[in-house]
CSV table of C-alpha atoms and ligand atoms in Angstrom, one decimal:
chain,number,residue,atom,x,y,z
E,1,MET,CA,0.0,0.0,0.0
E,2,PHE,CA,1.1,3.6,-0.4
E,3,ASP,CA,-0.4,7.1,0.0
E,4,LYS,CA,-1.7,8.8,-3.1
E,5,SER,CA,-2.9,12.3,-3.2
E,6,ILE,CA,-6.4,13.0,-4.3
E,7,ASP,CA,-5.4,14.7,-7.5
E,8,ARG,CA,-3.5,11.6,-8.7
E,9,LEU,CA,-6.1,9.0,-7.9
E,10,GLU,CA,-7.5,7.2,-10.8
E,11,PRO,CA,-10.7,5.2,-11.2
E,12,GLY,CA,-9.8,1.5,-10.4
E,13,ASP,CA,-7.4,2.4,-7.6
E,14,VAL,CA,-8.3,0.1,-4.7
E,15,LEU,CA,-8.4,1.5,-1.1
E,16,ALA,CA,-6.0,-0.3,1.2
E,17,ARG,CA,-7.4,1.4,4.3
E,18,THR,CA,-11.0,2.3,5.3
E,19,VAL,CA,-11.8,6.0,5.1
E,20,PHE,CA,-13.9,7.3,8.0
E,21,ASP,CA,-16.1,10.3,8.0
E,22,ALA,CA,-16.0,13.0,10.7
E,23,THR,CA,-18.3,11.0,13.0
E,24,GLY,CA,-16.3,7.8,12.9
E,25,ARG,CA,-18.5,6.0,10.4
E,26,PRO,CA,-16.8,4.2,7.6
E,27,LEU,CA,-17.2,6.2,4.4
E,28,LEU,CA,-15.5,3.8,2.0
E,29,LYS,CA,-14.2,0.5,3.2
E,30,ALA,CA,-10.8,-1.0,2.5
E,31,GLY,CA,-11.0,-3.1,-0.7
E,32,THR,CA,-13.3,-0.6,-2.5
E,33,ALA,CA,-12.3,0.1,-6.1
E,34,LEU,CA,-12.6,3.8,-6.6
E,35,THR,CA,-14.8,5.3,-9.2
E,36,ALA,CA,-14.7,8.9,-10.5
E,37,SER,CA,-17.7,9.8,-8.2
E,38,TYR,CA,-16.0,8.2,-5.1
E,39,ILE,CA,-12.9,10.3,-5.8
E,40,GLU,CA,-15.0,13.4,-6.2
E,41,ARG,CA,-16.8,12.6,-2.8
E,42,LEU,CA,-13.4,12.2,-1.1
E,43,ARG,CA,-12.3,15.6,-2.5
E,44,ARG,CA,-15.4,17.4,-1.4
E,45,ARG,CA,-14.9,16.0,2.1
E,46,GLY,CA,-11.5,17.5,2.3
E,47,TYR,CA,-9.3,14.4,2.0
E,48,ALA,CA,-5.9,15.3,0.7
E,49,ALA,CA,-4.8,11.7,0.2
E,50,VAL,CA,-5.9,8.1,0.7
E,51,THR,CA,-4.0,4.8,1.0
E,52,VAL,CA,-4.3,2.5,-2.0
E,53,GLU,CA,-3.1,-1.0,-2.7
E,54,ASP,CA,0.2,-1.5,-4.6
E,55,GLY,CA,-0.5,-5.1,-5.7
E,56,LEU,CA,2.8,-6.2,-4.2
E,57,ALA,CA,2.8,-6.1,-0.4
E,58,ASP,CA,-0.8,-5.6,0.6
E,59,ASP,CA,-0.7,-8.4,3.1
E,60,VAL,CA,1.6,-6.2,5.4
E,61,VAL,CA,-0.8,-4.5,7.8
E,62,PRO,CA,0.4,-1.4,9.6
E,63,GLU,CA,-0.1,-1.3,13.3
E,64,THR,CA,-1.6,1.8,14.9
E,65,LEU,CA,-1.2,3.0,18.5
E,66,ILE,CA,-4.9,3.4,19.0
E,67,SER,CA,-7.9,1.9,17.2
E,68,GLU,CA,-9.4,3.8,14.3
E,69,GLN,CA,-12.7,3.7,16.2
E,70,LEU,CA,-11.3,5.3,19.3
E,71,ARG,CA,-9.4,7.9,17.2
E,72,HIS,CA,-12.7,9.0,15.6
E,73,THR,CA,-14.7,8.9,18.8
E,74,VAL,CA,-12.2,11.2,20.6
E,75,ALA,CA,-11.9,13.5,17.6
E,76,GLY,CA,-15.7,13.8,17.6
E,77,HIS,CA,-15.8,14.7,21.3
E,78,VAL,CA,-13.0,17.2,20.9
E,79,GLY,CA,-15.1,18.7,18.1
E,80,ILE,CA,-18.1,19.1,20.4
E,81,ILE,CA,-16.1,21.0,23.0
E,82,PHE,CA,-14.6,23.2,20.3
E,83,GLY,CA,-18.1,23.8,18.9
E,84,GLN,CA,-19.4,24.9,22.3
E,85,VAL,CA,-16.4,27.1,23.0
E,86,GLY,CA,-16.4,28.4,19.5
E,87,GLU,CA,-20.0,29.6,20.1
E,88,VAL,CA,-18.8,31.6,23.1
E,89,ALA,CA,-15.9,33.0,21.0
E,90,ARG,CA,-18.3,34.0,18.2
E,91,GLN,CA,-20.6,35.8,20.6
E,92,ARG,CA,-17.6,37.7,22.0
E,93,GLY,CA,-16.4,38.9,18.7
E,94,ARG,CA,-13.4,36.5,18.6
E,95,GLY,CA,-11.2,38.8,20.6
E,96,GLN,CA,-10.8,41.4,18.0
E,97,GLY,CA,-9.8,43.9,20.5
E,98,GLY,CA,-6.7,41.9,21.5
E,99,VAL,CA,-6.0,39.1,24.0
E,100,ASP,CA,-6.2,41.2,27.1
E,101,ALA,CA,-9.6,42.6,26.2
E,102,ALA,CA,-10.8,39.1,25.3
E,103,VAL,CA,-9.7,37.7,28.7
E,104,GLN,CA,-11.2,40.6,30.5
E,105,ASP,CA,-14.4,40.1,28.6
E,106,LEU,CA,-14.6,36.5,29.8
E,107,GLY,CA,-14.7,37.7,33.4
E,108,GLU,CA,-14.0,35.3,36.2
E,109,GLN,CA,-17.2,33.3,35.7
E,110,PRO,CA,-17.1,29.7,34.4
E,111,LEU,CA,-17.5,29.6,30.6
E,112,PRO,CA,-21.2,29.8,29.6
E,113,LEU,CA,-21.2,26.4,27.9
E,114,VAL,CA,-24.2,24.1,27.2
E,115,ASP,CA,-24.9,22.4,30.6
E,116,GLY,CA,-21.8,24.2,31.9
E,117,GLY,CA,-19.7,22.1,29.6
E,118,ARG,CA,-19.9,19.3,32.1
E,119,SER,CA,-21.2,16.4,29.9
E,120,ALA,CA,-18.9,17.2,27.0
E,121,LEU,CA,-16.0,17.2,29.4
E,122,GLU,CA,-17.1,14.0,31.1
E,123,ARG,CA,-17.1,12.3,27.7
E,124,LEU,CA,-13.6,13.6,27.2
E,125,TYR,CA,-12.5,12.3,30.6
E,126,ALA,CA,-13.8,8.9,29.6
E,127,ASP,CA,-11.9,9.2,26.3
E,128,VAL,CA,-8.7,10.1,28.0
E,129,GLN,CA,-8.9,7.0,30.1
E,130,ALA,CA,-9.6,4.8,27.1
E,131,LEU,CA,-6.7,6.4,25.3
E,132,ILE,CA,-4.4,5.7,28.2
E,133,ASN,CA,-5.6,2.1,28.5
E,134,GLU,CA,-5.0,1.4,24.8
E,135,ILE,CA,-1.6,3.0,24.7
E,136,VAL,CA,-0.3,1.8,28.0
E,137,GLU,CA,-1.5,-1.8,27.4
E,138,SER,CA,-0.3,-2.0,23.9
E,139,ASP,CA,3.2,-3.4,23.3
E,140,THR,CA,3.2,-2.4,19.6
E,141,VAL,CA,5.6,0.2,18.3
E,142,ALA,CA,3.7,2.2,15.8
E,143,GLY,CA,3.2,5.6,14.5
E,144,LEU,CA,0.2,7.8,13.6
E,145,GLU,CA,-0.7,6.1,10.3
E,146,SER,CA,-4.2,7.4,9.8
E,147,LEU,CA,-5.9,9.3,7.1
E,148,LYS,CA,-6.9,12.8,7.9
E,149,SER,CA,-9.2,15.2,6.1
E,150,HIS,CA,-8.4,18.9,6.0
E,151,ASN,CA,-11.9,19.6,7.4
E,152,GLU,CA,-11.2,17.9,10.7
E,153,TYR,CA,-7.5,18.9,10.9
E,154,THR,CA,-7.7,20.5,14.3
E,155,PHE,CA,-9.5,17.6,16.0
E,156,GLN,CA,-7.4,14.9,14.4
E,157,HIS,CA,-4.3,17.0,15.3
E,158,SER,CA,-5.5,17.2,18.9
E,159,VAL,CA,-5.9,13.4,19.1
E,160,ASP,CA,-2.4,12.8,17.5
E,161,VAL,CA,-0.8,15.1,20.1
E,162,ALA,CA,-2.6,13.3,22.9
E,163,VAL,CA,-1.6,9.9,21.6
E,164,ILE,CA,2.1,10.6,21.2
E,165,GLY,CA,2.0,12.7,24.4
E,166,THR,CA,0.5,9.8,26.4
E,167,LEU,CA,2.9,7.4,24.9
E,168,LEU,CA,5.9,9.5,26.0
E,169,GLY,CA,4.4,10.2,29.4
E,170,SER,CA,3.6,6.5,30.1
E,171,ARG,CA,7.1,5.4,29.0
E,172,MET,CA,8.7,7.9,31.4
E,173,GLY,CA,6.6,6.6,34.2
E,174,LEU,CA,4.2,9.4,34.9
E,175,SER,CA,1.4,8.5,37.4
E,176,GLY,CA,-2.1,7.9,36.2
E,177,GLY,CA,-3.3,11.3,37.4
E,178,ARG,CA,-0.5,13.1,35.6
E,179,LEU,CA,-1.1,11.1,32.4
E,180,ARG,CA,-4.8,12.1,32.5
E,181,GLU,CA,-3.8,15.8,32.9
E,182,LEU,CA,-1.3,15.5,30.1
E,183,ALA,CA,-3.8,13.8,27.7
E,184,LEU,CA,-6.6,16.3,28.4
E,185,GLY,CA,-4.2,19.2,28.1
E,186,CYS,CA,-3.0,17.8,24.7
E,187,LEU,CA,-6.6,17.3,23.5
E,188,LEU,CA,-7.4,20.9,24.3
E,189,HIS,CA,-4.0,22.6,23.7
E,190,ASP,CA,-5.1,24.6,20.6
E,191,ILE,CA,-8.6,25.5,21.8
E,192,GLY,CA,-7.4,29.2,21.9
E,193,LYS,CA,-7.3,29.1,18.1
E,194,LEU,CA,-11.0,29.5,18.2
E,195,TYR,CA,-10.2,33.2,18.8
E,196,ILE,CA,-8.1,33.4,15.6
E,197,GLU,CA,-9.8,34.0,12.2
E,198,GLU,CA,-9.7,30.9,10.0
E,199,ALA,CA,-8.3,32.8,7.1
E,200,ILE,CA,-5.2,33.4,9.2
E,201,LEU,CA,-4.9,29.8,10.4
E,202,ASP,CA,-5.0,28.4,6.9
E,203,LYS,CA,-3.1,31.1,5.1
E,204,PRO,CA,-0.8,29.5,2.6
E,205,GLY,CA,1.8,32.3,2.5
E,206,LYS,CA,3.8,34.2,5.1
E,207,LEU,CA,1.9,35.9,7.8
E,208,THR,CA,2.1,39.6,8.3
E,209,ALA,CA,3.5,40.8,11.6
E,210,GLU,CA,-0.1,41.6,12.7
E,211,GLU,CA,-1.4,38.2,11.8
E,212,TYR,CA,1.5,36.5,13.6
E,213,GLU,CA,0.6,38.5,16.7
E,214,ALA,CA,-2.9,37.2,16.4
E,215,VAL,CA,-1.7,33.6,16.2
E,216,LYS,CA,0.6,34.1,19.2
E,217,ALA,CA,-2.4,34.8,21.3
E,218,HIS,CA,-3.8,31.2,21.2
E,219,PRO,CA,-1.8,29.6,24.0
E,220,ARG,CA,-2.8,32.3,26.5
E,221,MET,CA,-6.4,32.2,25.2
E,222,GLY,CA,-6.4,28.5,25.6
E,223,PHE,CA,-5.2,28.7,29.2
E,224,GLU,CA,-7.9,31.2,30.0
E,225,LEU,CA,-10.6,29.2,28.4
E,226,ILE,CA,-9.6,25.8,29.9
E,227,ARG,CA,-9.3,27.2,33.4
E,228,ARG,CA,-12.9,28.4,33.2
E,229,MET,CA,-14.1,24.9,32.4
E,230,PRO,CA,-15.1,22.4,35.0
E,231,VAL,CA,-11.6,20.7,34.9
E,232,VAL,CA,-10.1,18.9,37.9
E,233,SER,CA,-6.8,20.8,37.9
E,234,LEU,CA,-5.0,23.7,36.4
E,235,LEU,CA,-2.3,21.6,34.7
E,236,PRO,CA,-4.2,20.8,31.5
E,237,ALA,CA,-4.6,24.6,31.1
E,238,HIS,CA,-0.9,25.0,31.5
E,239,VAL,CA,-0.2,22.5,28.7
E,240,ALA,CA,-2.1,24.8,26.4
E,241,TYR,CA,-0.4,27.9,27.8
E,242,GLN,CA,3.2,26.5,27.4
E,243,HIS,CA,3.1,24.4,24.2
E,244,HIS,CA,4.9,27.0,22.1
E,245,GLU,CA,7.6,27.8,24.6
E,246,HIS,CA,11.2,26.9,23.9
E,247,GLN,CA,13.9,25.4,26.2
E,248,ARG,CA,16.1,28.5,25.8
E,249,GLY,CA,13.3,31.0,26.4
E,250,SER,CA,12.8,32.0,22.8
E,251,GLY,CA,9.2,30.8,22.5
E,252,TYR,CA,5.9,32.5,23.3
E,253,PRO,CA,3.9,33.8,25.1
E,254,GLN,CA,5.8,33.8,28.5
E,255,GLY,CA,9.4,33.2,27.4
E,256,LEU,CA,9.7,30.3,29.9
E,257,VAL,CA,12.8,28.1,30.0
E,258,GLY,CA,13.5,24.4,30.3
E,259,ASP,CA,16.6,22.4,31.5
E,260,ASN,CA,16.5,19.8,28.7
E,261,ARG,CA,16.0,17.0,31.2
E,262,ILE,CA,13.2,14.7,32.2
E,263,GLY,CA,14.5,14.5,35.8
E,264,PRO,CA,12.3,14.6,38.9
E,265,ARG,CA,10.6,18.0,39.5
E,266,LEU,CA,7.6,19.4,41.2
E,267,HIS,CA,5.1,21.0,38.9
E,268,GLU,CA,3.9,23.2,41.7
E,269,GLU,CA,7.3,24.8,42.1
E,270,ARG,CA,7.7,25.6,38.5
E,271,ILE,CA,4.4,27.4,37.9
E,272,GLY,CA,5.2,31.1,38.3
E,273,ALA,CA,9.0,30.4,38.5
E,274,GLY,CA,9.6,31.0,34.7
E,275,LYS,CA,10.1,27.3,34.1
E,276,LEU,CA,8.4,24.9,31.8
E,277,LEU,CA,6.3,22.0,33.1
E,278,LEU,CA,7.3,18.6,32.0
E,279,ILE,CA,3.9,17.8,30.7
E,280,ALA,CA,3.9,20.9,28.5
E,281,GLU,CA,7.4,20.0,27.2
E,282,ILE,CA,6.0,16.6,26.2
E,283,GLY,CA,3.0,18.3,24.6
E,284,ALA,CA,5.4,20.5,22.6
E,285,VAL,CA,7.3,17.6,21.2
E,286,SER,CA,4.1,15.8,20.1
E,287,ASP,CA,2.6,19.0,18.8
E,288,VAL,CA,5.6,19.6,16.5
E,289,HIS,CA,5.6,16.0,15.3
E,290,SER,CA,1.9,16.0,14.6
E,291,ALA,CA,2.0,19.3,12.7
E,292,ILE,CA,4.8,18.3,10.4
E,293,THR,CA,3.3,14.8,9.6
E,294,SER,CA,0.0,16.3,8.6
E,295,ASP,CA,-1.0,17.7,5.2
E,296,ARG,CA,-1.6,21.4,5.5
E,297,PRO,CA,-3.0,23.8,2.9
E,298,TYR,CA,0.4,25.4,2.7
E,299,ARG,CA,2.6,22.3,2.6
E,300,PRO,CA,2.3,18.5,2.3
E,301,ALA,CA,3.0,16.1,5.2
E,302,MET,CA,6.6,15.0,5.8
E,303,ALA,CA,7.5,11.3,5.5
E,304,PRO,CA,8.0,9.7,9.0
E,305,ASP,CA,11.8,9.4,8.8
E,306,VAL,CA,12.1,13.1,7.7
E,307,ALA,CA,9.8,14.1,10.5
E,308,VAL,CA,11.8,12.3,13.2
E,309,ASP,CA,15.0,14.0,11.9
E,310,VAL,CA,13.3,17.4,12.1
E,311,VAL,CA,12.1,16.8,15.7
E,312,GLU,CA,15.6,15.7,16.6
E,313,GLY,CA,17.1,18.8,15.0
E,314,MET,CA,14.9,20.9,17.3
E,315,ALA,CA,16.2,19.3,20.5
E,316,GLY,CA,18.1,21.5,22.9
E,317,LYS,CA,17.2,25.0,21.8
E,318,HIS,CA,13.5,24.5,21.2
E,319,LEU,CA,12.4,21.0,22.5
E,320,ASN,CA,13.5,19.2,25.6
E,321,ARG,CA,16.5,17.1,24.6
E,322,GLU,CA,15.7,14.1,26.9
E,323,VAL,CA,12.1,14.0,25.9
E,324,VAL,CA,13.2,14.0,22.2
E,325,GLU,CA,15.7,11.2,23.0
E,326,LEU,CA,12.9,9.1,24.3
E,327,PHE,CA,10.7,10.1,21.3
E,328,SER,CA,13.4,8.8,18.9
E,329,ARG,CA,13.5,5.5,20.7
E,330,ILE,CA,9.7,4.9,20.5
E,331,VAL,CA,8.4,6.6,17.4
E,332,PRO,CA,9.3,4.7,14.2
E,333,ARG,CA,11.2,6.3,11.4
E,334,TYR,CA,10.0,3.5,9.1
E,335,PRO,CA,6.5,2.3,10.3
E,336,ILE,CA,5.4,-1.2,9.3
E,337,GLY,CA,3.9,-1.2,5.8
E,338,ARG,CA,5.9,1.8,4.6
E,339,TRP,CA,7.7,1.6,1.2
E,340,VAL,CA,11.4,2.3,1.5
E,341,GLU,CA,14.4,2.6,-0.9
E,342,LEU,CA,17.7,1.0,0.1
E,343,ALA,CA,21.1,2.4,-0.6
E,344,GLY,CA,24.4,0.5,-0.2
E,345,GLY,CA,25.1,-3.2,-0.1
E,346,GLU,CA,23.8,-6.0,-2.1
E,347,PHE,CA,20.4,-4.3,-2.7
E,348,ASP,CA,21.5,-0.8,-3.6
E,349,GLY,CA,18.6,1.1,-5.2
E,350,ALA,CA,16.1,-1.7,-4.5
E,351,ARG,CA,12.7,-1.0,-2.9
E,352,GLY,CA,10.7,-2.9,-0.4
E,353,VAL,CA,8.3,-2.7,2.5
E,354,VAL,CA,9.0,-2.6,6.2
E,355,THR,CA,7.6,-5.8,7.8
E,356,GLU,CA,9.0,-5.7,11.3
E,357,LEU,CA,10.3,-3.2,13.9
E,358,HIS,CA,12.9,-4.0,16.6
E,359,VAL,CA,12.3,-2.2,19.9
E,360,LEU,CA,15.9,-1.6,20.7
E,361,ARG,CA,16.9,-0.5,17.2
E,362,MET,CA,13.9,1.4,15.8
E,363,ASP,CA,16.2,2.8,13.0
E,364,ARG,CA,17.0,-0.7,11.7
E,365,PRO,CA,13.7,-2.5,10.8
E,366,THR,CA,13.3,-5.7,8.7
E,367,VAL,CA,12.5,-5.0,5.1
E,368,ARG,CA,10.9,-7.3,2.5
E,369,VAL,CA,12.8,-6.4,-0.7
E,370,LEU,CA,10.4,-6.7,-3.6
E,371,LEU,CA,11.8,-4.6,-6.5
E,372,ASP,CA,15.3,-4.4,-7.8
E,373,ALA,CA,17.1,-1.1,-8.7
E,374,ALA,CA,15.4,-1.1,-12.1
E,375,GLY,CA,12.0,-1.5,-10.6
E,376,GLN,CA,11.6,-5.1,-11.7
E,377,ARG,CA,9.9,-7.5,-9.4
E,378,LEU,CA,12.3,-9.9,-7.7
E,379,ALA,CA,11.6,-13.6,-8.5
E,380,SER,CA,11.6,-14.3,-4.8
E,381,PRO,CA,11.4,-11.4,-2.3
E,382,ALA,CA,14.3,-11.2,0.3
E,383,GLU,CA,13.7,-10.5,4.0
E,384,LEU,CA,16.5,-8.2,5.1
E,385,ASP,CA,17.1,-7.5,8.8
E,386,LEU,CA,18.8,-4.1,8.7
E,387,ARG,CA,20.5,-4.9,12.0
E,388,ASP,CA,22.6,-7.3,10.1
E,389,ALA,CA,23.3,-4.9,7.2
E,390,GLU,CA,24.7,-1.7,8.9
E,391,GLN,CA,26.1,-0.4,5.6
E,392,VAL,CA,22.5,-0.1,4.1
E,393,THR,CA,20.7,3.2,4.6
E,394,LEU,CA,16.9,3.7,4.1
E,395,ARG,CA,14.8,6.4,2.6
E,396,SER,CA,11.1,6.3,3.1
E,397,LEU,CA,9.2,6.9,-0.2
E,398,ALA,CA,7.3,10.1,-0.2
E,399,MET,CA,3.7,10.6,-1.0
E,400,ASP,CA,2.8,9.7,-4.6
E,401,GLU,CA,6.2,8.1,-5.1
E,402,GLN,CA,4.9,4.9,-6.6
E,403,PRO,CA,6.9,1.8,-5.5
E,404,THR,CA,7.0,0.6,-9.1
E,405,ARG,CA,8.7,2.6,-11.8
P,501,FE2,FE1,-0.6,25.7,19.1
P,502,FE2,FE1,-1.1,22.3,18.0
């Protein structure tokens, strides 16, 4: 299977993965042969790409960190909260007088949400627990291989950030309570964007200074909104507040600093002391990763190996170095099912599919080599364990790069 952008789909292409609609219902099932009208439907619904069969290695099934069902349920519930808060933002003129005025306008009352926002949040608490259960209990190493439509970008992004955030938090041994605060904070981290005009959020070109100032208001706005919701602690609000801060103090809005370590620390001592909270630093890493692995109107998604490189390159100055080191050990550069091209060794220039990951060497998966350097099908595919072939390097095929030439 491989990802093909909507503009390149042709009638007859067969879906390798089920496409779900915004409410989590299957829209088109895996195995469906696409017709011109199906392709048009996908386009109208905002899908940038789908996964299609390649006719070579369709038996290799990618693993995902959470079930497709849970992903869509949670995204739907995040959407409900965003809808309720968006209504408040709309009534208040979306903070056009600036962030201070918008905060003042909110007053110190709880947010005027439908039933106080309680039932929507209760659903989200249940989701958070389900997410944690699926992630903590799974022993799979997997990435975020899921199809996302532009229309639901914000909600899918929120789920991605919570999934990778929870994975990182659980592997570093955070307590159940802390994991729940982290996951909820991740799900709501961008809620302050409801106060930014959509035209600015989706703008393809460079933002003007004024527009950038408007974007920079969303962490503070998110903090102010979440702390006025019936949440059990302030920490989820701080995840929203701090997710664009940098280790060296060069982020926004508070210019907080980090010490590039995971080490033990008390959250309570850090609030107000100019220091980043660990759960916010975790959120920052997963936020960057989710953003660069998603298709946006202004640029396509990065391949998973490129994305891990980019996150690693941000360690130290921007992202917490120890959190990134853990991230590199648990998020695969070459997820199962991904087409890769080999360089060096016996199979120089050949292409194949990742079939197995090795927990202690995530950068050296096992690859089923299917095509030679000329793109011809090998008479009998070879299974190559990259741990035994250190001279071989891999490159993950980009979107639309068809495995056969
Ligand atoms: Fe953000
Ligand atoms: Fe974000």
